Amino acid sequence: MGAGGSIPADEAAAKEAGRTDEEIAIYKACTIGKLDGTMTDYCTEDAEAAYPGAPPFPVAFMMGMMTKFHVAFPDWKSLCLGITKNDDGTYTVLEQEVLGAMKADSPAIEGTPFPEVKLAEIPEEAKVEIVFPVEVTTYTLEGGKIKKIVSAGETKEGVEGQVAEVTPYMKEQWAAGKGGFDAFYGFVGKPLPDAAAEFEKMDADGDGELTADEIYQALSKNDADVTLARVQEIVAKADADGNGTVSRQEYLAAVAADIVPGSWLGGLGRRLGALFAEPAAAAAA
């Protein structure tokens, strides 16, 4: 199942090799389960998946999206190249998406900003075998089932068993912090609204994280009643990983969840909110 045969492909053989039920569940979820929608079988009912370019979605909603993408990319393979259990009980999983060539239209995904992509309209440079970098993903389990999946855009090279020929554009985009959905739609000629550029307008020091002061400086331009103390309260709510700052993904999720007051957003925040408020609502429905 894993890199270099580290997890036998047969479940019985995997158990004989000492692989745990949790490891086998993760493998099944992130390979065939991601493509045919059965990932939900290995997840809790409230499980969420967060991938680059989007806020966390319920896994069931994400699987609906993935099965639609699979129609356009029938040769898509999801590779699991390593599973390591961490001291805190989470798992670090090395995953690689090998989309192959686009062979049919990709439909618009209702409730998201992801548009229809017609095969006849994609650029010549996109008419290739598309391969993503190996991504470092964290899986959190509860009661033997997957509770949370987070891929923050970190990649790894030289992984045993990976498809080495990563599409150059994809490699560049992930290296620039613009991997995931942004990279895919940009490559096929349907660039998404540049949420990254909007975020960067607030990110005064360019470190990819927003401090309370940076958010205060941006929001106070739209509303003189904004206070730093109130912004600090919002940062505490939006800061999902507890590091004291707000990442781009955390900010998008906070806007979608109405954590940031609408009256504070102005044009900047409203543009970000419009990107992801609908999918969040659709996922909750």
Tab-separated table of N, CA, C and O in Angstrom, residues 214-278:
chain	number	residue	atom	x	y	z
A	214	GLU	N	-1.883	43.807	11.906
A	214	GLU	CA	-2.047	43.922	10.453
A	214	GLU	C	-3.527	43.940	10.075
A	214	GLU	O	-3.943	44.728	9.213
A	215	ILE	N	-4.303	43.065	10.701
A	215	ILE	CA	-5.732	43.038	10.404
A	215	ILE	C	-6.390	44.336	10.855
A	215	ILE	O	-7.220	44.911	10.142
A	216	TYR	N	-5.995	44.822	12.030
A	216	TYR	CA	-6.548	46.086	12.543
A	216	TYR	C	-6.258	47.239	11.581
A	216	TYR	O	-7.141	48.042	11.266
A	217	GLN	N	-5.015	47.329	11.104
A	217	GLN	CA	-4.637	48.415	10.205
A	217	GLN	C	-5.477	48.388	8.925
A	217	GLN	O	-5.884	49.428	8.412
A	218	ALA	N	-5.753	47.162	8.398
A	218	ALA	CA	-6.544	47.055	7.172
A	218	ALA	C	-8.019	47.334	7.413
A	218	ALA	O	-8.653	48.091	6.673
A	219	LEU	N	-8.577	46.729	8.467
A	219	LEU	CA	-10.010	46.869	8.714
A	219	LEU	C	-10.395	48.262	9.181
A	219	LEU	O	-11.481	48.750	8.885
A	220	SER	N	-9.518	48.910	9.911
A	220	SER	CA	-9.842	50.242	10.440
A	220	SER	C	-9.965	51.279	9.334
A	220	SER	O	-10.545	52.349	9.544
A	221	LYS	N	-9.451	50.961	8.153
A	221	LYS	CA	-9.613	51.880	7.020
A	221	LYS	C	-11.069	51.936	6.567
A	221	LYS	O	-11.496	52.907	5.947
A	222	ASN	N	-11.822	50.867	6.856
A	222	ASN	CA	-13.217	50.795	6.433
A	222	ASN	C	-14.188	51.178	7.536
A	222	ASN	O	-15.340	51.476	7.273
A	223	ASP	N	-13.723	51.128	8.780
A	223	ASP	CA	-14.625	51.378	9.907
A	223	ASP	C	-13.818	51.977	11.061
A	223	ASP	O	-13.004	51.291	11.673
A	224	ALA	N	-14.060	53.223	11.345
A	224	ALA	CA	-13.319	53.913	12.400
A	224	ALA	C	-13.621	53.360	13.781
A	224	ALA	O	-12.888	53.607	14.740
A	225	ASP	N	-14.692	52.591	13.920
A	225	ASP	CA	-15.072	52.047	15.216
A	225	ASP	C	-14.353	50.739	15.551
A	225	ASP	O	-14.507	50.201	16.643
A	226	VAL	N	-13.584	50.211	14.610
A	226	VAL	CA	-12.846	48.979	14.869
A	226	VAL	C	-11.789	49.237	15.940
A	226	VAL	O	-11.085	50.240	15.904
A	227	THR	N	-11.688	48.335	16.905
A	227	THR	CA	-10.673	48.477	17.950
A	227	THR	C	-9.701	47.310	17.892
A	227	THR	O	-10.064	46.203	17.453
A	228	LEU	N	-8.475	47.536	18.321
A	228	LEU	CA	-7.481	46.470	18.329
A	228	LEU	C	-7.906	45.334	19.263
A	228	LEU	O	-7.704	44.153	18.956
A	229	ALA	N	-8.537	45.688	20.373
A	229	ALA	CA	-8.984	44.665	21.316
A	229	ALA	C	-9.997	43.731	20.661
A	229	ALA	O	-9.955	42.506	20.850
A	230	ARG	N	-10.911	44.306	19.883
A	230	ARG	CA	-11.927	43.490	19.211
A	230	ARG	C	-11.279	42.610	18.148
A	230	ARG	O	-11.645	41.437	17.989
A	231	VAL	N	-10.306	43.173	17.430
A	231	VAL	CA	-9.598	42.385	16.420
A	231	VAL	C	-8.866	41.223	17.077
A	231	VAL	O	-8.850	40.104	16.562
A	232	GLN	N	-8.281	41.460	18.224
A	232	GLN	CA	-7.576	40.390	18.935
A	232	GLN	C	-8.525	39.262	19.323
A	232	GLN	O	-8.150	38.088	19.279
A	233	GLU	N	-9.766	39.614	19.667
A	233	GLU	CA	-10.765	38.586	19.971
A	233	GLU	C	-11.048	37.733	18.729
A	233	GLU	O	-11.177	36.507	18.808
A	234	ILE	N	-11.133	38.399	17.571
A	234	ILE	CA	-11.434	37.703	16.331
A	234	ILE	C	-10.265	36.826	15.905
A	234	ILE	O	-10.450	35.699	15.438
A	235	VAL	N	-9.050	37.333	16.101
A	235	VAL	CA	-7.869	36.532	15.781
A	235	VAL	C	-7.871	35.253	16.613
A	235	VAL	O	-7.566	34.166	16.114
A	236	ALA	N	-8.222	35.369	17.885
A	236	ALA	CA	-8.263	34.198	18.765
A	236	ALA	C	-9.254	33.152	18.241
A	236	ALA	O	-9.005	31.943	18.323
A	237	LYS	N	-10.384	33.604	17.679
A	237	LYS	CA	-11.383	32.677	17.138
A	237	LYS	C	-10.943	32.085	15.799
A	237	LYS	O	-11.200	30.916	15.509
A	238	ALA	N	-10.272	32.893	14.980
A	238	ALA	CA	-9.882	32.457	13.634
A	238	ALA	C	-8.623	31.606	13.636
A	238	ALA	O	-8.396	30.822	12.713
A	239	ASP	N	-7.826	31.747	14.681
A	239	ASP	CA	-6.519	31.091	14.763
A	239	ASP	C	-6.676	29.609	15.111
A	239	ASP	O	-6.498	29.191	16.252
A	240	ALA	N	-6.980	28.812	14.096
A	240	ALA	CA	-7.298	27.399	14.329
A	240	ALA	C	-6.133	26.599	14.883
A	240	ALA	O	-6.328	25.672	15.665
A	241	ASP	N	-4.913	26.938	14.481
A	241	ASP	CA	-3.771	26.147	14.955
A	241	ASP	C	-3.125	26.714	16.212
A	241	ASP	O	-2.146	26.167	16.729
A	242	GLY	N	-3.659	27.843	16.713
A	242	GLY	CA	-3.205	28.377	17.986
A	242	GLY	C	-1.809	28.964	18.003
A	242	GLY	O	-1.183	29.082	19.064
A	243	ASN	N	-1.308	29.413	16.837
A	243	ASN	CA	0.049	29.974	16.812
A	243	ASN	C	0.079	31.490	17.000
A	243	ASN	O	1.128	32.112	16.918
A	244	GLY	N	-1.085	32.094	17.260
A	244	GLY	CA	-1.131	33.523	17.541
A	244	GLY	C	-1.317	34.409	16.335
A	244	GLY	O	-1.469	35.628	16.475
A	245	THR	N	-1.301	33.816	15.132
A	245	THR	CA	-1.525	34.582	13.902
A	245	THR	C	-2.564	33.854	13.056
A	245	THR	O	-2.979	32.742	13.372
A	246	VAL	N	-2.957	34.499	11.950
A	246	VAL	CA	-3.992	33.928	11.083
A	246	VAL	C	-3.407	33.698	9.701
A	246	VAL	O	-2.944	34.636	9.039
A	247	SER	N	-3.416	32.442	9.259
A	247	SER	CA	-2.936	32.108	7.923
A	247	SER	C	-3.990	32.482	6.885
A	247	SER	O	-5.136	32.788	7.222
A	248	ARG	N	-3.615	32.427	5.636
A	248	ARG	CA	-4.549	32.729	4.555
A	248	ARG	C	-5.767	31.806	4.631
A	248	ARG	O	-6.917	32.249	4.517
A	249	GLN	N	-5.517	30.512	4.829
A	249	GLN	CA	-6.623	29.561	4.881
A	249	GLN	C	-7.519	29.829	6.093
A	249	GLN	O	-8.751	29.763	6.006
A	250	GLU	N	-6.910	30.168	7.229
A	250	GLU	CA	-7.694	30.470	8.422
A	250	GLU	C	-8.531	31.724	8.216
A	250	GLU	O	-9.671	31.809	8.672
A	251	TYR	N	-7.975	32.718	7.502
A	251	TYR	CA	-8.720	33.952	7.265
A	251	TYR	C	-9.928	33.704	6.362
A	251	TYR	O	-11.030	34.179	6.623
A	252	LEU	N	-9.702	32.928	5.289
A	252	LEU	CA	-10.803	32.618	4.386
A	252	LEU	C	-11.919	31.878	5.123
A	252	LEU	O	-13.106	32.156	4.931
A	253	ALA	N	-11.515	30.941	5.966
A	253	ALA	CA	-12.507	30.191	6.735
A	253	ALA	C	-13.256	31.099	7.701
A	253	ALA	O	-14.462	30.958	7.908
A	254	ALA	N	-12.542	32.057	8.303
A	254	ALA	CA	-13.167	32.974	9.263
A	254	ALA	C	-14.183	33.880	8.573
A	254	ALA	O	-15.259	34.143	9.102
A	255	VAL	N	-13.837	34.359	7.377
A	255	VAL	CA	-14.776	35.196	6.624
A	255	VAL	C	-16.009	34.390	6.246
A	255	VAL	O	-17.146	34.841	6.399
A	256	ALA	N	-15.787	33.152	5.771
A	256	ALA	CA	-16.908	32.300	5.373
A	256	ALA	C	-17.812	31.970	6.545
A	256	ALA	O	-19.022	31.826	6.389
A	257	ALA	N	-17.221	31.865	7.738
A	257	ALA	CA	-17.992	31.509	8.928
A	257	ALA	C	-18.568	32.727	9.650
A	257	ALA	O	-19.114	32.605	10.740
A	258	ASP	N	-18.409	33.905	9.042
A	258	ASP	CA	-18.932	35.150	9.620
A	258	ASP	C	-18.288	35.491	10.958
A	258	ASP	O	-18.893	36.165	11.798
A	259	ILE	N	-17.073	35.042	11.182
A	259	ILE	CA	-16.344	35.428	12.391
A	259	ILE	C	-15.942	36.890	12.311
A	259	ILE	O	-15.956	37.612	13.306
A	260	VAL	N	-15.597	37.339	11.091
A	260	VAL	CA	-15.261	38.746	10.876
A	260	VAL	C	-16.548	39.509	10.607
A	260	VAL	O	-17.276	39.174	9.667
A	261	PRO	N	-16.885	40.524	11.394
A	261	PRO	CA	-18.127	41.280	11.178
A	261	PRO	C	-18.208	41.848	9.773
A	261	PRO	O	-17.245	42.439	9.276
A	262	GLY	N	-19.362	41.677	9.131
A	262	GLY	CA	-19.522	42.141	7.764
A	262	GLY	C	-19.280	43.630	7.592
A	262	GLY	O	-18.762	44.074	6.573
A	263	SER	N	-19.621	44.411	8.605
A	263	SER	CA	-19.460	45.861	8.489
A	263	SER	C	-17.997	46.276	8.453
A	263	SER	O	-17.668	47.395	8.088
A	264	TRP	N	-17.092	45.365	8.849
A	264	TRP	CA	-15.669	45.696	8.856
A	264	TRP	C	-14.979	45.386	7.536
A	264	TRP	O	-13.863	45.813	7.299
A	265	LEU	N	-15.652	44.600	6.669
A	265	LEU	CA	-14.905	43.988	5.587
A	265	LEU	C	-14.544	44.924	4.446
A	265	LEU	O	-13.486	44.805	3.858
A	266	GLY	N	-15.426	45.828	4.091
A	266	GLY	CA	-15.139	46.670	2.947
A	266	GLY	C	-15.014	45.837	1.684
A	266	GLY	O	-15.403	44.682	1.633
A	267	GLY	N	-14.443	46.418	0.623
A	267	GLY	CA	-14.307	45.708	-0.635
A	267	GLY	C	-13.417	44.492	-0.523
A	267	GLY	O	-13.702	43.442	-1.084
A	268	LEU	N	-12.321	44.605	0.204
A	268	LEU	CA	-11.377	43.504	0.341
A	268	LEU	C	-12.035	42.284	0.956
A	268	LEU	O	-12.046	41.199	0.390
A	269	GLY	N	-12.598	42.462	2.119
A	269	GLY	CA	-13.192	41.333	2.810
A	269	GLY	C	-14.388	40.774	2.084
A	269	GLY	O	-14.604	39.568	2.067
A	270	ARG	N	-15.176	41.653	1.461
A	270	ARG	CA	-16.347	41.151	0.751
A	270	ARG	C	-15.941	40.276	-0.420
A	270	ARG	O	-16.590	39.291	-0.731
A	271	ARG	N	-14.842	40.635	-1.096
A	271	ARG	CA	-14.389	39.804	-2.201
A	271	ARG	C	-13.965	38.433	-1.704
A	271	ARG	O	-14.244	37.412	-2.319
A	272	LEU	N	-13.264	38.410	-0.585
A	272	LEU	CA	-12.861	37.129	-0.010
A	272	LEU	C	-14.078	36.347	0.468
A	272	LEU	O	-14.185	35.144	0.257
A	273	GLY	N	-14.997	37.052	1.102
A	273	GLY	CA	-16.194	36.391	1.601
A	273	GLY	C	-17.009	35.789	0.485
A	273	GLY	O	-17.549	34.691	0.604
A	274	ALA	N	-17.103	36.511	-0.640
A	274	ALA	CA	-17.880	36.012	-1.770
A	274	ALA	C	-17.294	34.729	-2.329
A	274	ALA	O	-18.006	33.881	-2.863
A	275	LEU	N	-15.976	34.561	-2.197
A	275	LEU	CA	-15.336	33.364	-2.716
A	275	LEU	C	-15.790	32.115	-1.981
A	275	LEU	O	-15.988	31.065	-2.566
A	276	PHE	N	-15.964	32.234	-0.664
A	276	PHE	CA	-16.140	31.023	0.114
A	276	PHE	C	-17.359	30.995	1.025
A	276	PHE	O	-17.610	30.004	1.683
A	277	ALA	N	-18.147	32.055	1.061
A	277	ALA	CA	-19.343	32.020	1.896
A	277	ALA	C	-20.347	31.007	1.354
A	277	ALA	O	-20.944	30.254	2.097
A	278	GLU	N	-20.516	30.958	0.026
A	278	GLU	CA	-21.477	30.032	-0.565
A	278	GLU	C	-21.108	28.575	-0.336
A	278	GLU	O	-21.939	27.772	0.062
